Amino acid sequence: MNYDPNAFNPYQAPTDQPYQQPMYMQQGPQFGYPPLASRGARFGGAMIDSIASMVIALPLQYSMGVFDGFPERTANMPFGEQAMWGVIGFGIWFAIQVYFLRSGQTIGKKLVGTRMVDADSGQVPPVAKLVFLRYLPVSVVSLIPGVGGIAALADALFIFRQDHRCIHDLIA
């Protein structure tokens, strides 16, 4: 067995450095982890995924009269109807993306060249974990009147952390 003095040692004494990157942030093949996706790539992938869902959802909503009397009707839409459209929107997203999630990529992530991996193992998580821990909790919270928009904004703003992970990443 060869000894590598530069190898990561989890039992080493603390250093005088105020911050040491966690294992999932130590990028490169020597650590077994891919590089972190840039903020721009993550934003681009999310935008493409949103547009893909809107291409189906908006014509459906238009045909169902959601936009009749806009903007007053949509501003005063009952919570039950908002929740119904939230569930329909999540169903549309799921129907479009479920095939791609097996590779750890949505359509948008595939187009921008990023992938979702588990922070501990570096492997693609199971589809159920991605759907029920990464996407569904934030989608449900975003439907809560008043605080939903703030929670969704806070989730998105977490991208500016050093590790580029949002709240939905931390939950998953």
JSON list of C-alpha atoms in Angstrom, two decimals:
[
{"chain": "A", "resi": 1, "resn": "MET", "atom": "CA", "xyz": [0.00, 0.00, 0.00]},
{"chain": "A", "resi": 2, "resn": "ASN", "atom": "CA", "xyz": [1.42, 3.37, -1.01]},
{"chain": "A", "resi": 3, "resn": "TYR", "atom": "CA", "xyz": [1.29, 6.27, 1.39]},
{"chain": "A", "resi": 4, "resn": "ASP", "atom": "CA", "xyz": [0.20, 9.60, -0.14]},
{"chain": "A", "resi": 5, "resn": "PRO", "atom": "CA", "xyz": [1.08, 12.51, 2.19]},
{"chain": "A", "resi": 6, "resn": "ASN", "atom": "CA", "xyz": [-1.33, 14.81, 0.28]},
{"chain": "A", "resi": 7, "resn": "ALA", "atom": "CA", "xyz": [-4.36, 12.53, 0.67]},
{"chain": "A", "resi": 8, "resn": "PHE", "atom": "CA", "xyz": [-7.30, 13.83, 2.69]},
{"chain": "A", "resi": 9, "resn": "ASN", "atom": "CA", "xyz": [-7.16, 12.61, 6.29]},
{"chain": "A", "resi": 10, "resn": "PRO", "atom": "CA", "xyz": [-10.41, 13.02, 8.23]},
{"chain": "A", "resi": 11, "resn": "TYR", "atom": "CA", "xyz": [-8.51, 12.45, 11.51]},
{"chain": "A", "resi": 12, "resn": "GLN", "atom": "CA", "xyz": [-5.88, 15.14, 11.01]},
{"chain": "A", "resi": 13, "resn": "ALA", "atom": "CA", "xyz": [-5.44, 17.88, 13.59]},
{"chain": "A", "resi": 14, "resn": "PRO", "atom": "CA", "xyz": [-7.25, 21.15, 12.93]},
{"chain": "A", "resi": 15, "resn": "THR", "atom": "CA", "xyz": [-5.36, 23.67, 10.85]},
{"chain": "A", "resi": 16, "resn": "ASP", "atom": "CA", "xyz": [-5.06, 27.39, 11.30]},
{"chain": "A", "resi": 17, "resn": "GLN", "atom": "CA", "xyz": [-7.33, 27.83, 8.28]},
{"chain": "A", "resi": 18, "resn": "PRO", "atom": "CA", "xyz": [-10.73, 29.27, 9.28]},
{"chain": "A", "resi": 19, "resn": "TYR", "atom": "CA", "xyz": [-12.58, 27.18, 6.69]},
{"chain": "A", "resi": 20, "resn": "GLN", "atom": "CA", "xyz": [-11.90, 23.77, 5.20]},
{"chain": "A", "resi": 21, "resn": "GLN", "atom": "CA", "xyz": [-14.00, 22.61, 2.30]},
{"chain": "A", "resi": 22, "resn": "PRO", "atom": "CA", "xyz": [-16.27, 19.65, 2.97]},
{"chain": "A", "resi": 23, "resn": "MET", "atom": "CA", "xyz": [-15.60, 16.52, 0.93]},
{"chain": "A", "resi": 24, "resn": "TYR", "atom": "CA", "xyz": [-18.36, 17.19, -1.63]},
{"chain": "A", "resi": 25, "resn": "MET", "atom": "CA", "xyz": [-16.73, 20.53, -2.49]},
{"chain": "A", "resi": 26, "resn": "GLN", "atom": "CA", "xyz": [-13.29, 19.03, -3.08]},
{"chain": "A", "resi": 27, "resn": "GLN", "atom": "CA", "xyz": [-13.56, 18.79, -6.82]},
{"chain": "A", "resi": 28, "resn": "GLY", "atom": "CA", "xyz": [-11.72, 16.66, -9.28]},
{"chain": "A", "resi": 29, "resn": "PRO", "atom": "CA", "xyz": [-11.25, 12.98, -10.06]},
{"chain": "A", "resi": 30, "resn": "GLN", "atom": "CA", "xyz": [-8.74, 12.50, -7.21]},
{"chain": "A", "resi": 31, "resn": "PHE", "atom": "CA", "xyz": [-11.63, 13.09, -4.80]},
{"chain": "A", "resi": 32, "resn": "GLY", "atom": "CA", "xyz": [-14.26, 11.28, -6.87]},
{"chain": "A", "resi": 33, "resn": "TYR", "atom": "CA", "xyz": [-16.54, 14.31, -7.20]},
{"chain": "A", "resi": 34, "resn": "PRO", "atom": "CA", "xyz": [-17.46, 16.32, -10.28]},
{"chain": "A", "resi": 35, "resn": "PRO", "atom": "CA", "xyz": [-16.98, 20.10, -10.20]},
{"chain": "A", "resi": 36, "resn": "LEU", "atom": "CA", "xyz": [-19.84, 22.17, -8.76]},
{"chain": "A", "resi": 37, "resn": "ALA", "atom": "CA", "xyz": [-22.24, 23.63, -11.29]},
{"chain": "A", "resi": 38, "resn": "SER", "atom": "CA", "xyz": [-21.89, 27.36, -11.75]},
{"chain": "A", "resi": 39, "resn": "ARG", "atom": "CA", "xyz": [-24.70, 29.65, -10.62]},
{"chain": "A", "resi": 40, "resn": "GLY", "atom": "CA", "xyz": [-25.35, 30.60, -14.25]},
{"chain": "A", "resi": 41, "resn": "ALA", "atom": "CA", "xyz": [-25.65, 26.96, -15.34]},
{"chain": "A", "resi": 42, "resn": "ARG", "atom": "CA", "xyz": [-28.03, 26.21, -12.47]},
{"chain": "A", "resi": 43, "resn": "PHE", "atom": "CA", "xyz": [-30.12, 29.28, -13.31]},
{"chain": "A", "resi": 44, "resn": "GLY", "atom": "CA", "xyz": [-30.18, 28.39, -17.01]},
{"chain": "A", "resi": 45, "resn": "GLY", "atom": "CA", "xyz": [-31.26, 24.83, -16.30]},
{"chain": "A", "resi": 46, "resn": "ALA", "atom": "CA", "xyz": [-34.05, 26.00, -13.99]},
{"chain": "A", "resi": 47, "resn": "MET", "atom": "CA", "xyz": [-35.28, 28.51, -16.58]},
{"chain": "A", "resi": 48, "resn": "ILE", "atom": "CA", "xyz": [-35.38, 25.86, -19.33]},
{"chain": "A", "resi": 49, "resn": "ASP", "atom": "CA", "xyz": [-37.31, 23.50, -17.03]},
{"chain": "A", "resi": 50, "resn": "SER", "atom": "CA", "xyz": [-39.79, 26.27, -16.17]},
{"chain": "A", "resi": 51, "resn": "ILE", "atom": "CA", "xyz": [-40.34, 27.14, -19.80]},
{"chain": "A", "resi": 52, "resn": "ALA", "atom": "CA", "xyz": [-40.88, 23.47, -20.69]},
{"chain": "A", "resi": 53, "resn": "SER", "atom": "CA", "xyz": [-43.64, 23.24, -18.07]},
{"chain": "A", "resi": 54, "resn": "MET", "atom": "CA", "xyz": [-45.19, 26.59, -19.03]},
{"chain": "A", "resi": 55, "resn": "VAL", "atom": "CA", "xyz": [-45.49, 25.52, -22.68]},
{"chain": "A", "resi": 56, "resn": "ILE", "atom": "CA", "xyz": [-48.08, 22.99, -21.50]},
{"chain": "A", "resi": 57, "resn": "ALA", "atom": "CA", "xyz": [-49.54, 24.71, -18.39]},
{"chain": "A", "resi": 58, "resn": "LEU", "atom": "CA", "xyz": [-50.31, 28.16, -19.82]},
{"chain": "A", "resi": 59, "resn": "PRO", "atom": "CA", "xyz": [-52.43, 26.97, -22.79]},
{"chain": "A", "resi": 60, "resn": "LEU", "atom": "CA", "xyz": [-54.26, 24.60, -20.41]},
{"chain": "A", "resi": 61, "resn": "GLN", "atom": "CA", "xyz": [-54.94, 27.45, -17.96]},
{"chain": "A", "resi": 62, "resn": "TYR", "atom": "CA", "xyz": [-56.03, 29.73, -20.79]},
{"chain": "A", "resi": 63, "resn": "SER", "atom": "CA", "xyz": [-58.47, 27.12, -22.13]},
{"chain": "A", "resi": 64, "resn": "MET", "atom": "CA", "xyz": [-59.89, 26.69, -18.60]},
{"chain": "A", "resi": 65, "resn": "GLY", "atom": "CA", "xyz": [-60.53, 30.46, -18.24]},
{"chain": "A", "resi": 66, "resn": "VAL", "atom": "CA", "xyz": [-57.91, 31.18, -15.60]},
{"chain": "A", "resi": 67, "resn": "PHE", "atom": "CA", "xyz": [-56.93, 34.40, -17.34]},
{"chain": "A", "resi": 68, "resn": "ASP", "atom": "CA", "xyz": [-60.49, 35.70, -17.86]},
{"chain": "A", "resi": 69, "resn": "GLY", "atom": "CA", "xyz": [-60.74, 39.01, -16.03]},
{"chain": "A", "resi": 70, "resn": "PHE", "atom": "CA", "xyz": [-56.98, 39.29, -15.64]},
{"chain": "A", "resi": 71, "resn": "PRO", "atom": "CA", "xyz": [-55.44, 40.72, -13.43]},
{"chain": "A", "resi": 72, "resn": "GLU", "atom": "CA", "xyz": [-58.28, 41.04, -10.88]},
{"chain": "A", "resi": 73, "resn": "ARG", "atom": "CA", "xyz": [-59.41, 37.41, -11.10]},
{"chain": "A", "resi": 74, "resn": "THR", "atom": "CA", "xyz": [-55.95, 35.94, -10.77]},
{"chain": "A", "resi": 75, "resn": "ALA", "atom": "CA", "xyz": [-55.06, 38.30, -7.90]},
{"chain": "A", "resi": 76, "resn": "ASN", "atom": "CA", "xyz": [-58.18, 37.18, -5.99]},
{"chain": "A", "resi": 77, "resn": "MET", "atom": "CA", "xyz": [-58.12, 33.49, -6.92]},
{"chain": "A", "resi": 78, "resn": "PRO", "atom": "CA", "xyz": [-59.36, 31.29, -4.04]},
{"chain": "A", "resi": 79, "resn": "PHE", "atom": "CA", "xyz": [-56.69, 29.24, -2.27]},
{"chain": "A", "resi": 80, "resn": "GLY", "atom": "CA", "xyz": [-58.33, 25.95, -3.31]},
{"chain": "A", "resi": 81, "resn": "GLU", "atom": "CA", "xyz": [-58.06, 26.88, -6.98]},
{"chain": "A", "resi": 82, "resn": "GLN", "atom": "CA", "xyz": [-54.46, 28.03, -6.52]},
{"chain": "A", "resi": 83, "resn": "ALA", "atom": "CA", "xyz": [-53.65, 24.71, -4.84]},
{"chain": "A", "resi": 84, "resn": "MET", "atom": "CA", "xyz": [-55.37, 22.80, -7.64]},
{"chain": "A", "resi": 85, "resn": "TRP", "atom": "CA", "xyz": [-53.26, 24.57, -10.26]},
{"chain": "A", "resi": 86, "resn": "GLY", "atom": "CA", "xyz": [-50.17, 23.99, -8.13]},
{"chain": "A", "resi": 87, "resn": "VAL", "atom": "CA", "xyz": [-50.87, 20.25, -8.11]},
{"chain": "A", "resi": 88, "resn": "ILE", "atom": "CA", "xyz": [-51.58, 20.28, -11.84]},
{"chain": "A", "resi": 89, "resn": "GLY", "atom": "CA", "xyz": [-48.36, 22.23, -12.46]},
{"chain": "A", "resi": 90, "resn": "PHE", "atom": "CA", "xyz": [-46.31, 19.77, -10.40]},
{"chain": "A", "resi": 91, "resn": "GLY", "atom": "CA", "xyz": [-47.97, 16.89, -12.28]},
{"chain": "A", "resi": 92, "resn": "ILE", "atom": "CA", "xyz": [-47.04, 18.47, -15.62]},
{"chain": "A", "resi": 93, "resn": "TRP", "atom": "CA", "xyz": [-43.47, 19.01, -14.43]},
{"chain": "A", "resi": 94, "resn": "PHE", "atom": "CA", "xyz": [-43.28, 15.41, -13.20]},
{"chain": "A", "resi": 95, "resn": "ALA", "atom": "CA", "xyz": [-44.68, 13.98, -16.44]},
{"chain": "A", "resi": 96, "resn": "ILE", "atom": "CA", "xyz": [-42.12, 15.92, -18.48]},
{"chain": "A", "resi": 97, "resn": "GLN", "atom": "CA", "xyz": [-39.11, 15.28, -16.24]},
{"chain": "A", "resi": 98, "resn": "VAL", "atom": "CA", "xyz": [-39.52, 11.80, -14.70]},
{"chain": "A", "resi": 99, "resn": "TYR", "atom": "CA", "xyz": [-37.76, 10.01, -17.57]},
{"chain": "A", "resi": 100, "resn": "PHE", "atom": "CA", "xyz": [-34.76, 12.34, -17.36]},
{"chain": "A", "resi": 101, "resn": "LEU", "atom": "CA", "xyz": [-34.48, 12.24, -13.55]},
{"chain": "A", "resi": 102, "resn": "ARG", "atom": "CA", "xyz": [-33.10, 8.69, -13.66]},
{"chain": "A", "resi": 103, "resn": "SER", "atom": "CA", "xyz": [-29.84, 10.17, -14.97]},
{"chain": "A", "resi": 104, "resn": "GLY", "atom": "CA", "xyz": [-29.88, 12.94, -12.34]},
{"chain": "A", "resi": 105, "resn": "GLN", "atom": "CA", "xyz": [-30.78, 15.50, -14.96]},
{"chain": "A", "resi": 106, "resn": "THR", "atom": "CA", "xyz": [-33.92, 17.34, -15.96]},
{"chain": "A", "resi": 107, "resn": "ILE", "atom": "CA", "xyz": [-34.29, 18.61, -19.53]},
{"chain": "A", "resi": 108, "resn": "GLY", "atom": "CA", "xyz": [-32.76, 21.95, -18.53]},
{"chain": "A", "resi": 109, "resn": "LYS", "atom": "CA", "xyz": [-29.87, 20.35, -16.65]},
{"chain": "A", "resi": 110, "resn": "LYS", "atom": "CA", "xyz": [-29.16, 18.08, -19.63]},
{"chain": "A", "resi": 111, "resn": "LEU", "atom": "CA", "xyz": [-29.05, 21.07, -21.99]},
{"chain": "A", "resi": 112, "resn": "VAL", "atom": "CA", "xyz": [-26.68, 23.10, -19.78]},
{"chain": "A", "resi": 113, "resn": "GLY", "atom": "CA", "xyz": [-24.55, 20.07, -18.85]},
{"chain": "A", "resi": 114, "resn": "THR", "atom": "CA", "xyz": [-25.23, 19.78, -15.12]},
{"chain": "A", "resi": 115, "resn": "ARG", "atom": "CA", "xyz": [-26.38, 16.86, -12.98]},
{"chain": "A", "resi": 116, "resn": "MET", "atom": "CA", "xyz": [-27.79, 16.29, -9.50]},
{"chain": "A", "resi": 117, "resn": "VAL", "atom": "CA", "xyz": [-25.61, 14.13, -7.27]},
{"chain": "A", "resi": 118, "resn": "ASP", "atom": "CA", "xyz": [-25.74, 13.14, -3.62]},
{"chain": "A", "resi": 119, "resn": "ALA", "atom": "CA", "xyz": [-23.45, 15.39, -1.56]},
{"chain": "A", "resi": 120, "resn": "ASP", "atom": "CA", "xyz": [-22.10, 12.46, 0.46]},
{"chain": "A", "resi": 121, "resn": "SER", "atom": "CA", "xyz": [-21.55, 9.82, -2.22]},
{"chain": "A", "resi": 122, "resn": "GLY", "atom": "CA", "xyz": [-21.30, 11.81, -5.45]},
{"chain": "A", "resi": 123, "resn": "GLN", "atom": "CA", "xyz": [-23.78, 9.35, -7.02]},
{"chain": "A", "resi": 124, "resn": "VAL", "atom": "CA", "xyz": [-27.10, 10.14, -8.72]},
{"chain": "A", "resi": 125, "resn": "PRO", "atom": "CA", "xyz": [-29.88, 9.88, -6.08]},
{"chain": "A", "resi": 126, "resn": "PRO", "atom": "CA", "xyz": [-32.94, 7.69, -6.68]},
{"chain": "A", "resi": 127, "resn": "VAL", "atom": "CA", "xyz": [-35.84, 9.36, -8.51]},
{"chain": "A", "resi": 128, "resn": "ALA", "atom": "CA", "xyz": [-38.10, 9.08, -5.43]},
{"chain": "A", "resi": 129, "resn": "LYS", "atom": "CA", "xyz": [-35.56, 10.97, -3.31]},
{"chain": "A", "resi": 130, "resn": "LEU", "atom": "CA", "xyz": [-35.28, 13.70, -5.94]},
{"chain": "A", "resi": 131, "resn": "VAL", "atom": "CA", "xyz": [-39.04, 14.12, -6.27]},
{"chain": "A", "resi": 132, "resn": "PHE", "atom": "CA", "xyz": [-40.13, 13.79, -2.63]},
{"chain": "A", "resi": 133, "resn": "LEU", "atom": "CA", "xyz": [-37.20, 15.54, -0.91]},
{"chain": "A", "resi": 134, "resn": "ARG", "atom": "CA", "xyz": [-35.80, 17.97, -3.48]},
{"chain": "A", "resi": 135, "resn": "TYR", "atom": "CA", "xyz": [-38.77, 19.21, -5.51]},
{"chain": "A", "resi": 136, "resn": "LEU", "atom": "CA", "xyz": [-42.04, 18.50, -3.65]},
{"chain": "A", "resi": 137, "resn": "PRO", "atom": "CA", "xyz": [-41.36, 20.23, -0.28]},
{"chain": "A", "resi": 138, "resn": "VAL", "atom": "CA", "xyz": [-40.40, 23.55, -1.89]},
{"chain": "A", "resi": 139, "resn": "SER", "atom": "CA", "xyz": [-43.33, 23.30, -4.31]},
{"chain": "A", "resi": 140, "resn": "VAL", "atom": "CA", "xyz": [-45.80, 22.75, -1.45]},
{"chain": "A", "resi": 141, "resn": "VAL", "atom": "CA", "xyz": [-44.36, 25.57, 0.69]},
{"chain": "A", "resi": 142, "resn": "SER", "atom": "CA", "xyz": [-44.47, 27.97, -2.27]},
{"chain": "A", "resi": 143, "resn": "LEU", "atom": "CA", "xyz": [-48.28, 27.54, -2.41]},
{"chain": "A", "resi": 144, "resn": "ILE", "atom": "CA", "xyz": [-48.80, 28.98, 1.09]},
{"chain": "A", "resi": 145, "resn": "PRO", "atom": "CA", "xyz": [-50.33, 32.45, 0.70]},
{"chain": "A", "resi": 146, "resn": "GLY", "atom": "CA", "xyz": [-48.11, 35.27, 1.93]},
{"chain": "A", "resi": 147, "resn": "VAL", "atom": "CA", "xyz": [-45.06, 33.24, 2.92]},
{"chain": "A", "resi": 148, "resn": "GLY", "atom": "CA", "xyz": [-44.82, 30.96, -0.12]},
{"chain": "A", "resi": 149, "resn": "GLY", "atom": "CA", "xyz": [-43.26, 33.58, -2.35]},
{"chain": "A", "resi": 150, "resn": "ILE", "atom": "CA", "xyz": [-40.79, 34.59, 0.36]},
{"chain": "A", "resi": 151, "resn": "ALA", "atom": "CA", "xyz": [-39.82, 30.95, 0.94]},
{"chain": "A", "resi": 152, "resn": "ALA", "atom": "CA", "xyz": [-39.29, 30.38, -2.78]},
{"chain": "A", "resi": 153, "resn": "LEU", "atom": "CA", "xyz": [-37.15, 33.53, -2.98]},
{"chain": "A", "resi": 154, "resn": "ALA", "atom": "CA", "xyz": [-35.09, 32.47, 0.04]},
{"chain": "A", "resi": 155, "resn": "ASP", "atom": "CA", "xyz": [-34.56, 29.06, -1.55]},
{"chain": "A", "resi": 156, "resn": "ALA", "atom": "CA", "xyz": [-33.28, 30.68, -4.75]},
{"chain": "A", "resi": 157, "resn": "LEU", "atom": "CA", "xyz": [-31.04, 33.16, -2.91]},
{"chain": "A", "resi": 158, "resn": "PHE", "atom": "CA", "xyz": [-29.19, 30.34, -1.15]},
{"chain": "A", "resi": 159, "resn": "ILE", "atom": "CA", "xyz": [-27.36, 29.84, -4.47]},
{"chain": "A", "resi": 160, "resn": "PHE", "atom": "CA", "xyz": [-25.04, 32.65, -3.39]},
{"chain": "A", "resi": 161, "resn": "ARG", "atom": "CA", "xyz": [-23.54, 30.51, -0.63]},
{"chain": "A", "resi": 162, "resn": "GLN", "atom": "CA", "xyz": [-19.99, 29.28, -1.17]},
{"chain": "A", "resi": 163, "resn": "ASP", "atom": "CA", "xyz": [-21.14, 25.73, -1.98]},
{"chain": "A", "resi": 164, "resn": "HIS", "atom": "CA", "xyz": [-23.89, 26.90, -4.43]},
{"chain": "A", "resi": 165, "resn": "ARG", "atom": "CA", "xyz": [-26.50, 24.77, -2.63]},
{"chain": "A", "resi": 166, "resn": "CYS", "atom": "CA", "xyz": [-30.08, 26.01, -2.24]},
{"chain": "A", "resi": 167, "resn": "ILE", "atom": "CA", "xyz": [-32.52, 25.06, 0.53]},
{"chain": "A", "resi": 168, "resn": "HIS", "atom": "CA", "xyz": [-34.01, 22.31, -1.63]},
{"chain": "A", "resi": 169, "resn": "ASP", "atom": "CA", "xyz": [-30.51, 20.83, -2.02]},
{"chain": "A", "resi": 170, "resn": "LEU", "atom": "CA", "xyz": [-29.98, 20.88, 1.74]},
{"chain": "A", "resi": 171, "resn": "ILE", "atom": "CA", "xyz": [-33.35, 19.19, 2.35]},
{"chain": "A", "resi": 172, "resn": "ALA", "atom": "CA", "xyz": [-32.50, 16.41, -0.12]}
]
